[in-house]
Structure formats: C-alpha cells, structure tokens
Amino acid sequence: MTAPAAQVVRRRVTVRGTVQGVGFRPFVHRLATDLTLVGFVSNTASGVLIEVEGPPDGVAAFCDRLATRPPPLATVTGVGLEDLPVTRADGSFTIRSTDQSPGRTLLPPDTATCADCLRELADPADRRHRHPFVTCTHCGPRFTIATGMPYDRAVTTMTGFPMCPDCAREYGDPADRRFHAQPVACPGCGPRLRLVPAPGSGVRPARDADALATARVLLGAGRIVAVKGLGGYHLACDATDARAVETLRARKARGGKPFAVMCADLDAVRRIAVLSAPELAALTGPRRPIVLLSRRTEGTGLAPGVCPGSPHLGVMLPYTPVHTLLFGLPGDPAGPRVLVMTSGNRSGEPIVTDDDEALTRLAGLADAWLAHDRPIASPCDDSLLRVRPDGTEQVLRRSRGYVPRPLRLPVPVRPALAVGGDLKNALCLGEGDQAWFGPHIGDMGDLSTLAAAERAAAHLRSLTGVSPEVVAADRHPGYHSARWAARTAGHAPVLVQHHHAHIASAMAEHGLDSTARVIGVAFDGTGYGDDGTVWGGEILLAGYTGFRRLARLAPAPLPGGDAGVANPCRLALARLWAAGLPWDPDLPAVAACTPDELVVVERQLARGVACAATSSMGRLFDAVSSLVGVCHRAGYEAQAALELEAAASSAREDGASGYTFGFADGVFDPAPVLGALVADLRRGTPAPVLAARFHRAVARAVAEACRRARQDTGLATVALSGGVFANALLEEECARLLSEDGFAVLRHGEVPPNDGGLALGQLVVAAHLRQKE
C-alpha cells in the first residue's frame, strides 16, 4: 500500500569528494534498499548524484549515513541537499550509468590489501586462492594504474586484461564488493607474475606460484631480488643476513643511510622494534606507510648494516598480495620474516617502474627480478612518517597512500603548479580551494629525475583537470627545479623565497586565512636568502603576502660549499673560527681532519675563498655533531645531524641546566654554546650528554627568539617548519617550551616539514603575489 503524500518526501543529494572507485554507489544502493527507499544513484564528473524518495525519517537517516558511514576508501568533502516534488514512483533503488557531464571528481590513493581479500588469498576453496593481484572496491591500486579521468577501467593500465565471465559478473553486480572495481581480475584473466634471473646466475626463469617460491628461496639464500610493487620496484634482501645487507648497500652506493624493512607480520615487528598503540594504528592502517619505530637494542637478529647510527627503524607491513605471498602463506616453506625493502634505483635516480628499464637500470644491483605485466602509470614511492608522543603523525615523505588525495586550502588559488625545491622534490597543483601533491620524486640533480618530474606533472594535470595559469618555484638561481619551471611555464615563474614557502606551507596546512600572520621558525640545511647568502636559521614575521626577517642564527662561513656539507669536521672548524675558538688538536673535529685539510680550510677562511656565509641551523647541527665526536664525514644528507639526535636520545637524565645562545640585534649566536661544549668535552662529558644539552640549548633559543618576536609584533602563534624539525627531539622540546609560554604552536602533520612540503607554500604565496599585481 502506498504511503500518503504527506508521509513521503523526495530529495536530490550531490556528494563531492573521493567517491568514485571506492564502492560508493553499491554502498548507496545497499543503504537505500535497507531503508526501503526508491530512486537512483549515478556517478558524475563532479562526484555522485542521488535522488531518493520515501518516508521522511528514512530519507533523513539515509542522508545522515552518507557522510558519517561512508566506505573505507571514500572521503566525503561536501553533501548538497535539494527537496524535489514527490514522484510516487513504484519500484526499487537503481544504479544508473555514469553521467559524462563536465566537472571534477577525486581519485583515491592506492590502498593496502583489505582483510576480505587476504582471506580469499589464503582460502584454498576460493577461486582467487594465491592470486597475486586480488583486489576489490575497498583496496588495491588506484592512482598508480589510472591514466585519465573519469576513473574507469578503460583509462587504467588494466585495459589490456579483458575480464573473464566470472569477473565480469562480479563487476556488474551492485551487491558484490567488486562492483566496478576497475583492477578486478582473477588467475584466469589477470596479470601474471614472472621471475627473471640475472644472466649467468644458474637460476631458471619461473612464472606465477613458481616465481614466488623461487624468489623466496633466493632471498633465503642471501640474494637480492628486485620486486615490482604498486608504484615501482623495490630491492629486497634478508634483513638478518649481514652479507646480503652489505652487498646491497655496496651495489646501490647507499653509504651509511638506514634501510627500511618490511616485516611479514606484527610478531616480526615486535621482535625488532617497540610499538605503541598509535604507531600500531599507523602501521596497520590502509595507507601502510613506513613508520619510524624505536628499535630494540638486543635480540632482534637484524644485520648491523640495516640502520647503522640510528635509534629508529623504518618499518612497514605487506601492502600488496605479492608481498604477502612473498613471505609465504601458512604451510609454505619458511623464508625470511624481515626483508630490507628499499627503492629500486641507483642512488640519485628516480624509482624504476618499467619492466624493460628495470632489467637494464637495476642490472648489477639485483640477482633476479620478480616482475608482473600490469603496467605502472605513475611512480609512487613509499610514504614515511613518525608518530609523536601525543599520538599525532608527522609525515616526512608524502607519497603512496596519500597521493592524489587533495588538501583543502584555506584561501582560493588560481590554477597553478608549484615545483618545490631540488631536494625531496614533490610537485603541487592547485585550483580553487584544493591542492594536489604529486608523489615523492627525489633530488633534482639528475636528468632522469627531471624527466620524472615532467611526467608527474603531466599525470597530475590529467587526473585533476587543472591547467596551470601560474607556475611557482624557488628563488635559488641554481635550482634545476626553477629552470625547469621556466621552461614549463614558457615565461618567468613566480619566485618564492625558500623559508617563506616553508612557513606558508604550515599556515596553509593549519587552515589560516589570508589575513593571518605568524612568527615563523624556519630551520633547515640550505635556502637561498634575499641577501644572496645561504639562510636556514630564520625567525620570520610571515603571512601569505610577504615576510620580514625578525631574527637569525649568527652566520658562519661554509668552506667548500657542497664539499663542506659532506665533511662536518670542516663545518666544525668554520664554526670554531667564527666563534673565536682555537683549533686545538685534542678536539675531535680537529683530530678528524688531515694536516693538509687543516691548512686548506684555514686559508679558505682567512681569505674568504669559496666560503659562502650561512645562517643554516642544519649546518650548525652538522658542525656540533663533529665537534662532540659523533660524525665527521657524511655519506648521505643530514647524516651528521641524525646521528647527533640519536646520541642525544640515548643520553641518560642530565641535571645540568644546559647551554645558552647569545642574543643581540636580532642575532642568536652559538659562540657561548660552542665554548661550553669545548669545556665539557675536556671534562670528559660523554658525547650523548653533550648532544642532549645542545638540543635543549637550541630549543631554549627558539623560545627566547619567539618571546622577543612577540614583544615586537604582538603575535602569539608560532609555526615550526623546515627539515631540521624532522628532528623529533628538537621539535618536541620547542613545542613544549613554546606552549608553556602561551604560544599556539603550528606543527606539520600530513605536509612534510622538509622540502617535500615546500611546493604547497609556493602555491599559496604565488597566488597572493599574483592577486596583488
């Protein structure tokens, strides 16, 4: 019997956000059916359109649950409601074909294999038992297989794999969790695995299950296997095999940089690292990033070469069926339970995605290749984060699992592309109130990396529909990224000062509007200053439209430029020289230099030859690392500072009040700190205690500089940004002291504090500069 007209309503619902490719239409269909409502749902280029009719309480419950209980991969950013005339239509709720009207919808990131798919993978009775590409609407690849929008199988790299009748039936059934899951496949119609051994290895090629079994045997035998994942190749080896780890390190020219590891399960994680509840949530969530954990010091079984000099271990869990099968299902022959899993590339090059290219570019690095024939549309490296003591996350590399999910901007921007910097590069594309980061690209000093940036920008444009009218870049005249931006734009890009961009990125992430001003603490290794010197220890009065330098670290010469950065002992000499302290032979930094080196550096400093002045806080950390005897030669970026943080973290409670910077005329001078360090060195104070005292001194200097800035500006909001604030010990102490002093403290979360977040700041600053013109 039909309900009276007064008891029936009809409503049009428009849903915006990440609502395609995530099972949203089947979710809507089930919800409406459960509530006995009629109507339809359809994808549009702008999102999802729904018309629903039924009793008022049922329609109200339907609209409420759309936003509060969406599918796991969906992100609802807006719901529009419009009352319509009741049609009194009989029938059911239906799913209509996609509306190709103009507009923009959002593509979800790649997501780890869900629990349902993992159960099928391990179930001998399931037709997808041991299928290395099992996926559904709740998990699997999205960004890395999409070649265009709107998101449909025809514009993914699955277009070359026609569905078999069984898969096609699932794909077309609204009640099935694989309804319109674009990567859907099975062993009969999907991609295939193959193992390709290195020439002369004596290993036979293999396919499918045999390929996985052979790869597991090779890893157990200490060999290195290139494994094709979602966004590119990894180089994998047994993390408990010291010889295998050292071989991989040598082949990749990795220096002493720590490796990340992938653990078979949580039991394997707990054997090597300490795991808190928030870290567990980050580690097991659908994004499956690398999480920095405190490593156990005894009984881990890990090879010493996995993470030398670091108290932290980058850990991730399997996030594809291939990874799960590589470790083995119950009953499989035993293999390694912890694998080094590092990016498949040579140092300084972008991650490899193409199979033929992998065989050439990774030749000499890998002993075998575990490959498959599903192409990768976009490279996407693993994301990296740490979890703070308060449970909040600080993303240090934003890539797989995050890209291309947009960030909501607090200020509207014209269509624009920001190209970031030359280190830890990630592009950012924006229009209106949304910004899209591209995946992590890396360091821009190589032609192949520049080509990767060009491809990433084109891919991001094709997925978002944004056609940039403005291109923004760093002011550094020598940056490859800035020169590339000029070629891309066809005209001079909008140039944004490096540290201004850092602070603006923190402001944008925290939703500050166009009138906001903050005290910005921008600490990093290198940034081109407005006076032509190298900045990096800056206290700024900053808004989107401009900045003023309120205070800075006292500058010191940087002998030899990049060569000096690789030799922290030389930086220590320069800082001692600037502080008027002698180079006594008993000081570790002096003893670490050769006699010839001492002569050359002394001449450079005395004559000012090849000695750019720098106020960089990152370089000060490097110098102190050598001064206290922790690290004298750096084999990778920030090694000296990271090892100084590690030493400080290992220090026992120290009752000493610490050291104090000098303050005068907007300059905070480390000379008193360096003098105190030298005095304590001669008293036999252990290096970890010296390192901890130095960290506390820097944090107190930040608090004092911000107090003085508050007196000058009346502002009580501080933004902490720049790569130095990836230092957990320093960031926590600065935030504590500032909060206790009444400041509101803005710290990075999803946007990296290092140069990986720089492009967001460039984007919003460039938008405001253009508005002023």
mmCIF file of N, CA, C and O in Angstrom, residues 342-395:
data_model
loop_
_atom_site.group_PDB
_atom_site.id
_atom_site.type_symbol
_atom_site.label_atom_id
_atom_site.label_comp_id
_atom_site.label_asym_id
_atom_site.label_seq_id
_atom_site.Cartn_x
_atom_site.Cartn_y
_atom_site.Cartn_z
ATOM 1 N N THR A 342 64.047 -1.496 -0.080
ATOM 2 C CA THR A 342 64.469 -0.143 -0.433
ATOM 3 C C THR A 342 64.112 0.153 -1.881
ATOM 4 O O THR A 342 63.932 -0.767 -2.690
ATOM 5 N N SER A 343 63.996 1.428 -2.208
ATOM 6 C CA SER A 343 63.563 1.835 -3.546
ATOM 7 C C SER A 343 64.448 1.216 -4.618
ATOM 8 O O SER A 343 65.684 1.189 -4.495
ATOM 9 N N GLY A 344 63.819 0.752 -5.680
ATOM 10 C CA GLY A 344 64.540 0.136 -6.781
ATOM 11 C C GLY A 344 65.121 1.179 -7.709
ATOM 12 O O GLY A 344 64.501 1.571 -8.700
ATOM 13 N N ASN A 345 66.310 1.634 -7.372
ATOM 14 C CA ASN A 345 67.007 2.630 -8.188
ATOM 15 C C ASN A 345 68.455 2.686 -7.732
ATOM 16 O O ASN A 345 68.817 2.127 -6.704
ATOM 17 N N ARG A 346 69.255 3.350 -8.527
ATOM 18 C CA ARG A 346 70.591 3.706 -8.072
ATOM 19 C C ARG A 346 70.495 5.044 -7.356
ATOM 20 O O ARG A 346 69.608 5.850 -7.655
ATOM 21 N N SER A 347 71.367 5.271 -6.397
ATOM 22 C CA SER A 347 71.292 6.495 -5.611
ATOM 23 C C SER A 347 71.273 7.716 -6.522
ATOM 24 O O SER A 347 72.090 7.832 -7.441
ATOM 25 N N GLY A 348 70.304 8.626 -6.262
ATOM 26 C CA GLY A 348 70.175 9.846 -7.038
ATOM 27 C C GLY A 348 69.254 9.736 -8.230
ATOM 28 O O GLY A 348 68.925 10.742 -8.854
ATOM 29 N N GLU A 349 68.786 8.507 -8.568
ATOM 30 C CA GLU A 349 67.892 8.319 -9.702
ATOM 31 C C GLU A 349 66.471 8.081 -9.209
ATOM 32 O O GLU A 349 66.258 7.670 -8.075
ATOM 33 N N PRO A 350 65.464 8.316 -10.080
ATOM 34 C CA PRO A 350 64.081 8.033 -9.681
ATOM 35 C C PRO A 350 63.825 6.531 -9.606
ATOM 36 O O PRO A 350 64.555 5.725 -10.196
ATOM 37 N N ILE A 351 62.765 6.158 -8.893
ATOM 38 C CA ILE A 351 62.396 4.763 -8.761
ATOM 39 C C ILE A 351 62.037 4.185 -10.127
ATOM 40 O O ILE A 351 61.446 4.860 -10.965
ATOM 41 N N VAL A 352 62.406 2.933 -10.370
ATOM 42 C CA VAL A 352 62.160 2.272 -11.658
ATOM 43 C C VAL A 352 60.754 1.684 -11.657
ATOM 44 O O VAL A 352 60.331 1.044 -10.683
ATOM 45 N N THR A 353 60.026 1.898 -12.769
ATOM 46 C CA THR A 353 58.677 1.342 -12.896
ATOM 47 C C THR A 353 58.526 0.432 -14.111
ATOM 48 O O THR A 353 57.737 -0.506 -14.090
ATOM 49 N N ASP A 354 59.258 0.707 -15.177
ATOM 50 C CA ASP A 354 59.120 -0.039 -16.427
ATOM 51 C C ASP A 354 59.928 -1.337 -16.364
ATOM 52 O O ASP A 354 61.076 -1.354 -15.901
ATOM 53 N N ASP A 355 59.336 -2.423 -16.838
ATOM 54 C CA ASP A 355 59.981 -3.734 -16.707
ATOM 55 C C ASP A 355 61.270 -3.838 -17.515
ATOM 56 O O ASP A 355 62.291 -4.326 -17.014
ATOM 57 N N ASP A 356 61.232 -3.403 -18.772
ATOM 58 C CA ASP A 356 62.446 -3.473 -19.585
ATOM 59 C C ASP A 356 63.530 -2.570 -19.008
ATOM 60 O O ASP A 356 64.717 -2.929 -18.979
ATOM 61 N N GLU A 357 63.119 -1.397 -18.544
ATOM 62 C CA GLU A 357 64.074 -0.470 -17.939
ATOM 63 C C GLU A 357 64.667 -1.060 -16.668
ATOM 64 O O GLU A 357 65.855 -0.874 -16.373
ATOM 65 N N ALA A 358 63.841 -1.795 -15.910
ATOM 66 C CA ALA A 358 64.332 -2.406 -14.672
ATOM 67 C C ALA A 358 65.455 -3.391 -14.957
ATOM 68 O O ALA A 358 66.420 -3.487 -14.188
ATOM 69 N N LEU A 359 65.338 -4.127 -16.051
ATOM 70 C CA LEU A 359 66.367 -5.122 -16.378
ATOM 71 C C LEU A 359 67.698 -4.463 -16.712
ATOM 72 O O LEU A 359 68.760 -5.080 -16.524
ATOM 73 N N THR A 360 67.670 -3.228 -17.191
ATOM 74 C CA THR A 360 68.922 -2.543 -17.515
ATOM 75 C C THR A 360 69.402 -1.667 -16.360
ATOM 76 O O THR A 360 70.549 -1.742 -15.957
ATOM 77 N N ARG A 361 68.485 -0.836 -15.805
ATOM 78 C CA ARG A 361 68.908 0.096 -14.750
ATOM 79 C C ARG A 361 69.263 -0.605 -13.446
ATOM 80 O O ARG A 361 70.057 -0.088 -12.655
ATOM 81 N N LEU A 362 68.667 -1.767 -13.209
ATOM 82 C CA LEU A 362 68.964 -2.492 -11.971
ATOM 83 C C LEU A 362 69.928 -3.655 -12.203
ATOM 84 O O LEU A 362 70.172 -4.449 -11.294
ATOM 85 N N ALA A 363 70.459 -3.742 -13.419
ATOM 86 C CA ALA A 363 71.472 -4.761 -13.696
ATOM 87 C C ALA A 363 72.702 -4.474 -12.840
ATOM 88 O O ALA A 363 73.151 -3.333 -12.731
ATOM 89 N N GLY A 364 73.221 -5.495 -12.222
ATOM 90 C CA GLY A 364 74.358 -5.324 -11.321
ATOM 91 C C GLY A 364 73.936 -5.061 -9.890
ATOM 92 O O GLY A 364 74.743 -5.185 -8.967
ATOM 93 N N LEU A 365 72.673 -4.682 -9.688
ATOM 94 C CA LEU A 365 72.163 -4.491 -8.340
ATOM 95 C C LEU A 365 71.381 -5.716 -7.879
ATOM 96 O O LEU A 365 71.508 -6.163 -6.743
ATOM 97 N N ALA A 366 70.547 -6.265 -8.797
ATOM 98 C CA ALA A 366 69.682 -7.392 -8.442
ATOM 99 C C ALA A 366 70.223 -8.694 -9.010
ATOM 100 O O ALA A 366 70.844 -8.721 -10.079
ATOM 101 N N ASP A 367 69.946 -9.783 -8.283
ATOM 102 C CA ASP A 367 70.286 -11.127 -8.763
ATOM 103 C C ASP A 367 69.116 -11.755 -9.506
ATOM 104 O O ASP A 367 69.295 -12.761 -10.206
ATOM 105 N N ALA A 368 67.920 -11.175 -9.328
ATOM 106 C CA ALA A 368 66.732 -11.657 -10.031
ATOM 107 C C ALA A 368 65.660 -10.580 -9.940
ATOM 108 O O ALA A 368 65.709 -9.705 -9.076
ATOM 109 N N TRP A 369 64.685 -10.661 -10.845
ATOM 110 C CA TRP A 369 63.586 -9.705 -10.905
ATOM 111 C C TRP A 369 62.271 -10.466 -10.735
ATOM 112 O O TRP A 369 61.982 -11.382 -11.520
ATOM 113 N N LEU A 370 61.471 -10.099 -9.735
ATOM 114 C CA LEU A 370 60.122 -10.623 -9.592
ATOM 115 C C LEU A 370 59.198 -9.562 -10.184
ATOM 116 O O LEU A 370 58.897 -8.551 -9.545
ATOM 117 N N ALA A 371 58.770 -9.793 -11.419
ATOM 118 C CA ALA A 371 58.049 -8.779 -12.188
ATOM 119 C C ALA A 371 56.623 -9.248 -12.478
ATOM 120 O O ALA A 371 56.256 -10.398 -12.228
ATOM 121 N N HIS A 372 55.818 -8.342 -13.005
ATOM 122 C CA HIS A 372 54.484 -8.707 -13.491
ATOM 123 C C HIS A 372 54.139 -7.797 -14.660
ATOM 124 O O HIS A 372 54.813 -6.786 -14.906
ATOM 125 N N ASP A 373 53.089 -8.154 -15.386
ATOM 126 C CA ASP A 373 52.803 -7.454 -16.643
ATOM 127 C C ASP A 373 51.686 -6.414 -16.526
ATOM 128 O O ASP A 373 51.147 -5.982 -17.545
ATOM 129 N N ARG A 374 51.332 -5.987 -15.291
ATOM 130 C CA ARG A 374 50.426 -4.838 -15.160
ATOM 131 C C ARG A 374 51.275 -3.581 -15.141
ATOM 132 O O ARG A 374 52.060 -3.360 -14.209
ATOM 133 N N PRO A 375 51.154 -2.707 -16.150
ATOM 134 C CA PRO A 375 51.989 -1.502 -16.191
ATOM 135 C C PRO A 375 51.682 -0.556 -15.029
ATOM 136 O O PRO A 375 50.572 -0.538 -14.494
ATOM 137 N N ILE A 376 52.667 0.250 -14.665
ATOM 138 C CA ILE A 376 52.526 1.284 -13.642
ATOM 139 C C ILE A 376 52.393 2.622 -14.358
ATOM 140 O O ILE A 376 53.281 3.022 -15.109
ATOM 141 N N ALA A 377 51.269 3.308 -14.139
ATOM 142 C CA ALA A 377 51.027 4.576 -14.824
ATOM 143 C C ALA A 377 51.823 5.713 -14.221
ATOM 144 O O ALA A 377 52.184 6.666 -14.918
ATOM 145 N N SER A 378 52.072 5.638 -12.905
ATOM 146 C CA SER A 378 52.815 6.710 -12.233
ATOM 147 C C SER A 378 53.693 6.122 -11.152
ATOM 148 O O SER A 378 53.220 5.323 -10.323
ATOM 149 N N PRO A 379 54.977 6.487 -11.102
ATOM 150 C CA PRO A 379 55.823 6.048 -9.982
ATOM 151 C C PRO A 379 55.258 6.588 -8.670
ATOM 152 O O PRO A 379 54.697 7.685 -8.616
ATOM 153 N N CYS A 380 55.390 5.829 -7.618
ATOM 154 C CA CYS A 380 54.890 6.279 -6.317
ATOM 155 C C CYS A 380 55.662 5.547 -5.225
ATOM 156 O O CYS A 380 55.416 4.370 -4.955
ATOM 157 N N ASP A 381 56.593 6.248 -4.620
ATOM 158 C CA ASP A 381 57.446 5.654 -3.594
ATOM 159 C C ASP A 381 56.655 5.492 -2.297
ATOM 160 O O ASP A 381 55.554 6.017 -2.133
ATOM 161 N N ASP A 382 57.235 4.757 -1.353
ATOM 162 C CA ASP A 382 56.589 4.553 -0.059
ATOM 163 C C ASP A 382 56.573 5.847 0.748
ATOM 164 O O ASP A 382 57.532 6.616 0.732
ATOM 165 N N SER A 383 55.478 6.080 1.462
ATOM 166 C CA SER A 383 55.398 7.216 2.379
ATOM 167 C C SER A 383 56.117 6.874 3.678
ATOM 168 O O SER A 383 56.264 5.704 4.043
ATOM 169 N N LEU A 384 56.550 7.928 4.386
ATOM 170 C CA LEU A 384 57.323 7.761 5.618
ATOM 171 C C LEU A 384 56.767 8.719 6.664
ATOM 172 O O LEU A 384 56.521 9.891 6.364
ATOM 173 N N LEU A 385 56.561 8.214 7.877
ATOM 174 C CA LEU A 385 56.084 9.093 8.945
ATOM 175 C C LEU A 385 56.620 8.638 10.290
ATOM 176 O O LEU A 385 57.120 7.523 10.436
ATOM 177 N N ARG A 386 56.500 9.530 11.259
ATOM 178 C CA ARG A 386 56.742 9.178 12.656
ATOM 179 C C ARG A 386 55.517 9.573 13.455
ATOM 180 O O ARG A 386 54.733 10.433 13.039
ATOM 181 N N VAL A 387 55.332 8.921 14.587
ATOM 182 C CA VAL A 387 54.205 9.215 15.463
ATOM 183 C C VAL A 387 54.750 9.906 16.707
ATOM 184 O O VAL A 387 55.655 9.387 17.370
ATOM 185 N N ARG A 388 54.193 11.069 17.010
ATOM 186 C CA ARG A 388 54.641 11.833 18.177
ATOM 187 C C ARG A 388 54.119 11.203 19.465
ATOM 188 O O ARG A 388 53.160 10.406 19.436
ATOM 189 N N PRO A 389 54.700 11.575 20.608
ATOM 190 C CA PRO A 389 54.215 11.030 21.885
ATOM 191 C C PRO A 389 52.734 11.288 22.133
ATOM 192 O O PRO A 389 52.079 10.508 22.820
ATOM 193 N N ASP A 390 52.180 12.375 21.566
ATOM 194 C CA ASP A 390 50.765 12.659 21.779
ATOM 195 C C ASP A 390 49.855 11.916 20.801
ATOM 196 O O ASP A 390 48.631 12.103 20.799
ATOM 197 N N GLY A 391 50.452 11.066 19.952
ATOM 198 C CA GLY A 391 49.680 10.262 19.019
ATOM 199 C C GLY A 391 49.474 10.892 17.660
ATOM 200 O O GLY A 391 48.958 10.230 16.749
ATOM 201 N N THR A 392 49.840 12.156 17.488
ATOM 202 C CA THR A 392 49.713 12.781 16.172
ATOM 203 C C THR A 392 50.842 12.307 15.259
ATOM 204 O O THR A 392 51.909 11.893 15.725
ATOM 205 N N GLU A 393 50.593 12.392 13.960
ATOM 206 C CA GLU A 393 51.564 11.913 12.981
ATOM 207 C C GLU A 393 52.276 13.075 12.309
ATOM 208 O O GLU A 393 51.670 14.117 12.061
ATOM 209 N N GLN A 394 53.555 12.876 12.033
ATOM 210 C CA GLN A 394 54.320 13.819 11.227
ATOM 211 C C GLN A 394 54.809 13.073 9.998
ATOM 212 O O GLN A 394 55.658 12.185 10.089
ATOM 213 N N VAL A 395 54.224 13.404 8.854
ATOM 214 C CA VAL A 395 54.623 12.762 7.602
ATOM 215 C C VAL A 395 55.931 13.378 7.133
ATOM 216 O O VAL A 395 56.049 14.605 7.023
#
